[in-house]
Amino acid sequence: MRNVGILGVGQTDFVTKRTDVTYPELVREGAQLAFDDAGLSMTDIEAVVVPLAPDALIGIGNGERWLIESIGATGKPVMRVNNGGATGASAVEAAWMHVASGLFDVVLVAGADRVSESLSAQSVLNKMWDVAYERPYPQNTITMLAMSAMRYNHMYGADERDMARVTVKNRRHASLNPHAHLRELVTEDDVLNSRILAWPLKLGDVCPSSTGGAALILVSEEYASRLKKPVAWIRGLGQNTETFWMGDRVGPQALGDHADADALAVAFDRAYAQAGITDPTSQIDVAEIYAPFSSVEFHVIEAAGLCGRGEAPALLAGGAFHLGAEGVVVNPSGGTQCTNPIAVTGTVRVIEAATQVLGRAGDRQVAGAKVAIASAIGGDHQFYSTFVIANHLDPIGHP
Amino acid sequence: MNFDISKFIPIVQRRRIDVLMKERVDMVVITAGHQIAGERIETASLEELIFETVSTAIAKAGIAPESVDAIVMSGNDQTDGRIISCMVTAGPVGGVGKNVTTIASGPEHAFAYAYLRLLAGQGKNAVVVGWSKPSESVFPEHAELVSADPFIVRPIGMNRIIAAALQASVLPEAERSNAHSESANDPLISWPLTASDCQDHADGVCAIVLESREPGHVDGGAWVRGVGWAMDRYDLGDRDNIEAGGLTAATELALKQAGDSFGPIGTLDAFAVGAPNERRLAQRLTHLLGDDKTESFPSIDCLNPDFAAGLFAIWRAAQRVMSPVQPNAPHFAAAAATLGFAAQGVTVVLMSDLSEV
């Protein structure tokens, strides 16, 4: 199998709304940043993968066709991935396949989202559920994850203050990240006193609707060796799929449990097996994991094997997972909870992981980071995508 | 405007299939497939059709559901009436617990992606699924309309037929009218396309099983010798509408993989909206492949479920080399399909019944 690396990355600053650019222009912004970072131009790119999840949010079907000229992809192979919220990461996996197949040496992943362009993102997202059964509740991503949070708290004795601690950590991290959308520091009481959206989730627990673009460039080892530039290597990757039906994660016949993320754990295991990770707690330095709401971060940390089930809240309360703490730092960028441009959120997770292992993360840099993981979640906690990224191709050992 | 789109493709050292064969590296072969299609299927839901199609395809391939390594699928959210349609279809395709990827730009691209997965050594098999069931949509033309940019193309009421008509209107007269002309039984739909020039809306699901195998003989298999895909400019006014956008680039990419030993192709299945455009696509592709005597099968005589038509064309072409029904059946086949308004993108698939050079 060919080794595949990340040569260049780019992300715009994420905000609530951009009225100065169209969707194709926003994609171009992210792509240009990646070109500049890699020292390449579109002429060097052999194929393009576009992450674009609910295109209803940007108001145009198959928007990937609209952006062709904006990035200069006329005449090139272009395909679009849509795995819900996991799209941004699944697109990186798709680009990895392009290079690993041996057919391409340089592939661009470029996308953008304008979540707040729709008048009500949650009304749009309600339309992802079954027409007759779950849509009329009405189900949306907030009520869905409220159920998950309730179940997790019930199973493992966590509470709303535990959830608030996640927000406080992520906001502190985001304050150090110039690209992050929500960068203001908050206290636990700020979160606990914020408006309830769907108990136990409050405004302070949830992600924003973000607008911005992101891109990265994958290259083969042979191509990278000619450039002699530092490359973040994708050492392992995995995907897995959970049941669509919310009701199938409840009761004695359940395929899963809303408290846990067992299907995500399988996706991590697949990536770890490829990368040679046998003890995530000691072999990983940074985790850029997809957790749009505070409550989600707990079971993603556990699915990644960074601690046991139900242990994450107590570890966080004890100071773990913070920048500067011993052990794995979780979401030093502020994570999805502080920036969520849905189509490229997974791409940003991979970009942040790559940036960390290359030692280029500025104020949010985890000292000595060599190995990072990234993950994304799509649908109703249904599609999972995971990566192991390192700054070397040597066997990943123990410290 | 006339320009050689192939100049946009950088010349790189690509992995040629004939080199892979000499190295005994695994190649990709279509071992089975299944399709269900009808003008308006009211006896089964989309999910039921998908389940039946995929189940039948993997059973034909002799693969147990638990042994499927990856599933790549494609549909159109707006036509399906969901904003992330793959969520509800991931179950019927058998995706729970598996690697599922939705390639939303088109089922032909999903086919290309499954091929890339296997060349990359990610699993020994992959199932490609494409679907479309416009009969469940109140007004499928609306789904087409929202796929047009909101500033220029959408306000003029663009849809696939109007776009195809614009494309056909610039063809030389002999090419746009050699089959049909307006009559009482064949009314004009959008000049120069008459009713019989246009594929009707249709429902259907197509599933194709790809496997990674050592070069050799596979009973009833179609070896994938090359896959190329490319996009052209978005706006109709910005490009040469006589050509199917990206055809030259897509063909070049596919031929680079197939190597010099590929061909001559004996059979071609092409899909483009509108009979004149489809004839033009078939003619240009056979010319690019260096064989103007290829037998071409028009899709106009087949059911072409709206957003899955390209995968149906690939499956039709594959079957011609998988199950030869006549002594002099062709050894090499090609499929080509367009997607988007007036063929903004083209995919070309080259296949053969033999892996040997």
PDB file of N, CA and C in Angstrom, chain B residues 87-141:
ATOM      1  N   MET B  87     -28.850   8.334   4.893  1.00  0.00           N
ATOM      2  CA  MET B  87     -29.101   7.862   6.262  1.00  0.00           C
ATOM      3  C   MET B  87     -30.103   6.718   6.262  1.00  0.00           C
ATOM      4  N   VAL B  88     -31.197   6.902   5.537  1.00  0.00           N
ATOM      5  CA  VAL B  88     -32.236   5.874   5.553  1.00  0.00           C
ATOM      6  C   VAL B  88     -31.891   4.717   4.614  1.00  0.00           C
ATOM      7  N   THR B  89     -31.064   4.961   3.614  1.00  0.00           N
ATOM      8  CA  THR B  89     -30.733   3.880   2.683  1.00  0.00           C
ATOM      9  C   THR B  89     -29.535   3.057   3.148  1.00  0.00           C
ATOM     10  N   ALA B  90     -28.795   3.551   4.139  1.00  0.00           N
ATOM     11  CA  ALA B  90     -27.622   2.798   4.610  1.00  0.00           C
ATOM     12  C   ALA B  90     -28.027   1.444   5.196  1.00  0.00           C
ATOM     13  N   GLY B  91     -29.240   1.359   5.747  1.00  0.00           N
ATOM     14  CA  GLY B  91     -29.714   0.078   6.262  1.00  0.00           C
ATOM     15  C   GLY B  91     -30.075  -0.887   5.148  1.00  0.00           C
ATOM     16  N   PRO B  92     -30.962  -0.486   4.240  1.00  0.00           N
ATOM     17  CA  PRO B  92     -31.332  -1.391   3.144  1.00  0.00           C
ATOM     18  C   PRO B  92     -30.161  -1.861   2.274  1.00  0.00           C
ATOM     19  N   VAL B  93     -29.103  -1.091   2.171  1.00  0.00           N
ATOM     20  CA  VAL B  93     -27.949  -1.574   1.388  1.00  0.00           C
ATOM     21  C   VAL B  93     -27.114  -2.572   2.192  1.00  0.00           C
ATOM     22  N   GLY B  94     -27.476  -2.766   3.444  1.00  0.00           N
ATOM     23  CA  GLY B  94     -26.711  -3.692   4.291  1.00  0.00           C
ATOM     24  C   GLY B  94     -25.504  -3.035   4.916  1.00  0.00           C
ATOM     25  N   GLY B  95     -25.606  -1.732   5.181  1.00  0.00           N
ATOM     26  CA  GLY B  95     -24.423  -0.983   5.586  1.00  0.00           C
ATOM     27  C   GLY B  95     -24.123  -0.945   7.064  1.00  0.00           C
ATOM     28  N   VAL B  96     -25.071  -1.390   7.915  1.00  0.00           N
ATOM     29  CA  VAL B  96     -24.828  -1.289   9.356  1.00  0.00           C
ATOM     30  C   VAL B  96     -23.614  -2.139   9.732  1.00  0.00           C
ATOM     31  N   GLY B  97     -22.667  -1.509  10.414  1.00  0.00           N
ATOM     32  CA  GLY B  97     -21.433  -2.196  10.799  1.00  0.00           C
ATOM     33  C   GLY B  97     -20.371  -2.197   9.727  1.00  0.00           C
ATOM     34  N   LYS B  98     -20.631  -1.507   8.623  1.00  0.00           N
ATOM     35  CA  LYS B  98     -19.683  -1.541   7.489  1.00  0.00           C
ATOM     36  C   LYS B  98     -19.239  -0.137   7.097  1.00  0.00           C
ATOM     37  N   ASN B  99     -18.257  -0.103   6.231  1.00  0.00           N
ATOM     38  CA  ASN B  99     -17.763   1.139   5.661  1.00  0.00           C
ATOM     39  C   ASN B  99     -18.710   1.553   4.532  1.00  0.00           C
ATOM     40  N   VAL B 100     -19.450   2.608   4.754  1.00  0.00           N
ATOM     41  CA  VAL B 100     -20.411   3.103   3.758  1.00  0.00           C
ATOM     42  C   VAL B 100     -20.017   4.525   3.372  1.00  0.00           C
ATOM     43  N   THR B 101     -19.937   4.772   2.087  1.00  0.00           N
ATOM     44  CA  THR B 101     -19.644   6.115   1.604  1.00  0.00           C
ATOM     45  C   THR B 101     -20.666   6.490   0.537  1.00  0.00           C
ATOM     46  N   THR B 102     -21.188   7.687   0.652  1.00  0.00           N
ATOM     47  CA  THR B 102     -22.103   8.174  -0.372  1.00  0.00           C
ATOM     48  C   THR B 102     -21.361   9.154  -1.275  1.00  0.00           C
ATOM     49  N   ILE B 103     -21.318   8.824  -2.538  1.00  0.00           N
ATOM     50  CA  ILE B 103     -20.738   9.722  -3.536  1.00  0.00           C
ATOM     51  C   ILE B 103     -21.916  10.399  -4.225  1.00  0.00           C
ATOM     52  N   ALA B 104     -22.219  11.606  -3.763  1.00  0.00           N
ATOM     53  CA  ALA B 104     -23.466  12.252  -4.157  1.00  0.00           C
ATOM     54  C   ALA B 104     -23.400  12.915  -5.528  1.00  0.00           C
ATOM     55  N   SER B 105     -22.214  12.979  -6.116  1.00  0.00           N
ATOM     56  CA  SER B 105     -22.117  13.627  -7.420  1.00  0.00           C
ATOM     57  C   SER B 105     -22.637  12.742  -8.540  1.00  0.00           C
ATOM     58  N   GLY B 106     -22.869  11.469  -8.274  1.00  0.00           N
ATOM     59  CA  GLY B 106     -23.435  10.602  -9.296  1.00  0.00           C
ATOM     60  C   GLY B 106     -23.027   9.164  -9.088  1.00  0.00           C
ATOM     61  N   PRO B 107     -23.884   8.229  -9.495  1.00  0.00           N
ATOM     62  CA  PRO B 107     -23.561   6.816  -9.280  1.00  0.00           C
ATOM     63  C   PRO B 107     -22.373   6.339 -10.118  1.00  0.00           C
ATOM     64  N   GLU B 108     -22.109   7.023 -11.238  1.00  0.00           N
ATOM     65  CA  GLU B 108     -20.914   6.655 -12.009  1.00  0.00           C
ATOM     66  C   GLU B 108     -19.662   6.955 -11.193  1.00  0.00           C
ATOM     67  N   HIS B 109     -19.707   8.070 -10.462  1.00  0.00           N
ATOM     68  CA  HIS B 109     -18.584   8.399  -9.585  1.00  0.00           C
ATOM     69  C   HIS B 109     -18.496   7.410  -8.426  1.00  0.00           C
ATOM     70  N   ALA B 110     -19.648   6.926  -7.973  1.00  0.00           N
ATOM     71  CA  ALA B 110     -19.634   5.902  -6.924  1.00  0.00           C
ATOM     72  C   ALA B 110     -18.929   4.649  -7.442  1.00  0.00           C
ATOM     73  N   PHE B 111     -19.195   4.308  -8.702  1.00  0.00           N
ATOM     74  CA  PHE B 111     -18.510   3.167  -9.321  1.00  0.00           C
ATOM     75  C   PHE B 111     -17.002   3.423  -9.347  1.00  0.00           C
ATOM     76  N   ALA B 112     -16.623   4.624  -9.755  1.00  0.00           N
ATOM     77  CA  ALA B 112     -15.192   4.971  -9.810  1.00  0.00           C
ATOM     78  C   ALA B 112     -14.569   4.865  -8.421  1.00  0.00           C
ATOM     79  N   TYR B 113     -15.310   5.310  -7.428  1.00  0.00           N
ATOM     80  CA  TYR B 113     -14.760   5.287  -6.067  1.00  0.00           C
ATOM     81  C   TYR B 113     -14.582   3.857  -5.555  1.00  0.00           C
ATOM     82  N   ALA B 114     -15.551   2.993  -5.832  1.00  0.00           N
ATOM     83  CA  ALA B 114     -15.408   1.592  -5.424  1.00  0.00           C
ATOM     84  C   ALA B 114     -14.180   0.968  -6.084  1.00  0.00           C
ATOM     85  N   TYR B 115     -13.973   1.313  -7.324  1.00  0.00           N
ATOM     86  CA  TYR B 115     -12.790   0.843  -8.073  1.00  0.00           C
ATOM     87  C   TYR B 115     -11.510   1.343  -7.412  1.00  0.00           C
ATOM     88  N   LEU B 116     -11.472   2.613  -7.033  1.00  0.00           N
ATOM     89  CA  LEU B 116     -10.294   3.165  -6.352  1.00  0.00           C
ATOM     90  C   LEU B 116     -10.046   2.445  -5.028  1.00  0.00           C
ATOM     91  N   ARG B 117     -11.123   2.175  -4.280  1.00  0.00           N
ATOM     92  CA  ARG B 117     -10.985   1.491  -2.978  1.00  0.00           C
ATOM     93  C   ARG B 117     -10.277   0.152  -3.155  1.00  0.00           C
ATOM     94  N   LEU B 118     -10.706  -0.580  -4.157  1.00  0.00           N
ATOM     95  CA  LEU B 118     -10.127  -1.921  -4.335  1.00  0.00           C
ATOM     96  C   LEU B 118      -8.695  -1.832  -4.844  1.00  0.00           C
ATOM     97  N   LEU B 119      -8.415  -0.890  -5.739  1.00  0.00           N
ATOM     98  CA  LEU B 119      -7.024  -0.714  -6.173  1.00  0.00           C
ATOM     99  C   LEU B 119      -6.139  -0.310  -5.003  1.00  0.00           C
ATOM    100  N   ALA B 120      -6.723   0.414  -4.037  1.00  0.00           N
ATOM    101  CA  ALA B 120      -5.952   0.851  -2.866  1.00  0.00           C
ATOM    102  C   ALA B 120      -5.792  -0.268  -1.838  1.00  0.00           C
ATOM    103  N   GLY B 121      -6.381  -1.415  -2.139  1.00  0.00           N
ATOM    104  CA  GLY B 121      -6.223  -2.553  -1.227  1.00  0.00           C
ATOM    105  C   GLY B 121      -7.126  -2.501  -0.012  1.00  0.00           C
ATOM    106  N   GLN B 122      -8.168  -1.682  -0.086  1.00  0.00           N
ATOM    107  CA  GLN B 122      -9.091  -1.571   1.052  1.00  0.00           C
ATOM    108  C   GLN B 122     -10.243  -2.557   0.878  1.00  0.00           C
ATOM    109  N   GLY B 123      -9.985  -3.798   1.255  1.00  0.00           N
ATOM    110  CA  GLY B 123     -11.008  -4.825   1.144  1.00  0.00           C
ATOM    111  C   GLY B 123     -10.884  -5.622  -0.140  1.00  0.00           C
ATOM    112  N   LYS B 124     -11.627  -6.706  -0.194  1.00  0.00           N
ATOM    113  CA  LYS B 124     -11.605  -7.582  -1.369  1.00  0.00           C
ATOM    114  C   LYS B 124     -12.833  -7.382  -2.257  1.00  0.00           C
ATOM    115  N   ASN B 125     -13.821  -6.671  -1.744  1.00  0.00           N
ATOM    116  CA  ASN B 125     -15.003  -6.429  -2.571  1.00  0.00           C
ATOM    117  C   ASN B 125     -15.667  -5.121  -2.172  1.00  0.00           C
ATOM    118  N   ALA B 126     -16.486  -4.633  -3.052  1.00  0.00           N
ATOM    119  CA  ALA B 126     -17.275  -3.424  -2.772  1.00  0.00           C
ATOM    120  C   ALA B 126     -18.544  -3.494  -3.606  1.00  0.00           C
ATOM    121  N   VAL B 127     -19.630  -3.032  -3.020  1.00  0.00           N
ATOM    122  CA  VAL B 127     -20.908  -3.008  -3.730  1.00  0.00           C
ATOM    123  C   VAL B 127     -21.246  -1.553  -4.055  1.00  0.00           C
ATOM    124  N   VAL B 128     -21.563  -1.299  -5.303  1.00  0.00           N
ATOM    125  CA  VAL B 128     -21.973   0.041  -5.737  1.00  0.00           C
ATOM    126  C   VAL B 128     -23.490   0.031  -5.935  1.00  0.00           C
ATOM    127  N   VAL B 129     -24.144   1.012  -5.385  1.00  0.00           N
ATOM    128  CA  VAL B 129     -25.606   1.085  -5.488  1.00  0.00           C
ATOM    129  C   VAL B 129     -26.015   2.490  -5.930  1.00  0.00           C
ATOM    130  N   GLY B 130     -26.841   2.558  -6.944  1.00  0.00           N
ATOM    131  CA  GLY B 130     -27.391   3.839  -7.379  1.00  0.00           C
ATOM    132  C   GLY B 130     -28.898   3.724  -7.500  1.00  0.00           C
ATOM    133  N   TRP B 131     -29.610   4.783  -7.152  1.00  0.00           N
ATOM    134  CA  TRP B 131     -31.065   4.699  -7.181  1.00  0.00           C
ATOM    135  C   TRP B 131     -31.696   6.016  -7.585  1.00  0.00           C
ATOM    136  N   SER B 132     -32.929   5.904  -7.997  1.00  0.00           N
ATOM    137  CA  SER B 132     -33.743   7.084  -8.260  1.00  0.00           C
ATOM    138  C   SER B 132     -35.193   6.630  -8.302  1.00  0.00           C
ATOM    139  N   LYS B 133     -36.051   7.334  -7.593  1.00  0.00           N
ATOM    140  CA  LYS B 133     -37.476   6.967  -7.611  1.00  0.00           C
ATOM    141  C   LYS B 133     -38.311   8.244  -7.676  1.00  0.00           C
ATOM    142  N   PRO B 134     -38.257   8.881  -8.847  1.00  0.00           N
ATOM    143  CA  PRO B 134     -38.971  10.156  -8.968  1.00  0.00           C
ATOM    144  C   PRO B 134     -40.473  10.025  -8.802  1.00  0.00           C
ATOM    145  N   SER B 135     -40.996   8.803  -8.902  1.00  0.00           N
ATOM    146  CA  SER B 135     -42.438   8.652  -8.709  1.00  0.00           C
ATOM    147  C   SER B 135     -42.847   8.965  -7.278  1.00  0.00           C
ATOM    148  N   GLU B 136     -41.880   8.959  -6.349  1.00  0.00           N
ATOM    149  CA  GLU B 136     -42.193   9.339  -4.975  1.00  0.00           C
ATOM    150  C   GLU B 136     -42.092  10.848  -4.784  1.00  0.00           C
ATOM    151  N   SER B 137     -41.688  11.539  -5.833  1.00  0.00           N
ATOM    152  CA  SER B 137     -41.566  12.989  -5.766  1.00  0.00           C
ATOM    153  C   SER B 137     -42.812  13.603  -6.392  1.00  0.00           C
ATOM    154  N   VAL B 138     -43.352  14.640  -5.744  1.00  0.00           N
ATOM    155  CA  VAL B 138     -44.567  15.259  -6.269  1.00  0.00           C
ATOM    156  C   VAL B 138     -44.285  15.886  -7.633  1.00  0.00           C
ATOM    157  N   PHE B 139     -43.140  16.526  -7.747  1.00  0.00           N
ATOM    158  CA  PHE B 139     -42.812  17.245  -8.975  1.00  0.00           C
ATOM    159  C   PHE B 139     -41.299  17.154  -9.177  1.00  0.00           C
ATOM    160  N   PRO B 140     -40.817  16.066  -9.809  1.00  0.00           N
ATOM    161  CA  PRO B 140     -39.372  15.849  -9.901  1.00  0.00           C
ATOM    162  C   PRO B 140     -38.618  16.982 -10.583  1.00  0.00           C
ATOM    163  N   GLU B 141     -39.299  17.730 -11.442  1.00  0.00           N
ATOM    164  CA  GLU B 141     -38.610  18.845 -12.110  1.00  0.00           C
ATOM    165  C   GLU B 141     -38.137  19.890 -11.097  1.00  0.00           C
TER     166      GLU B 141
END
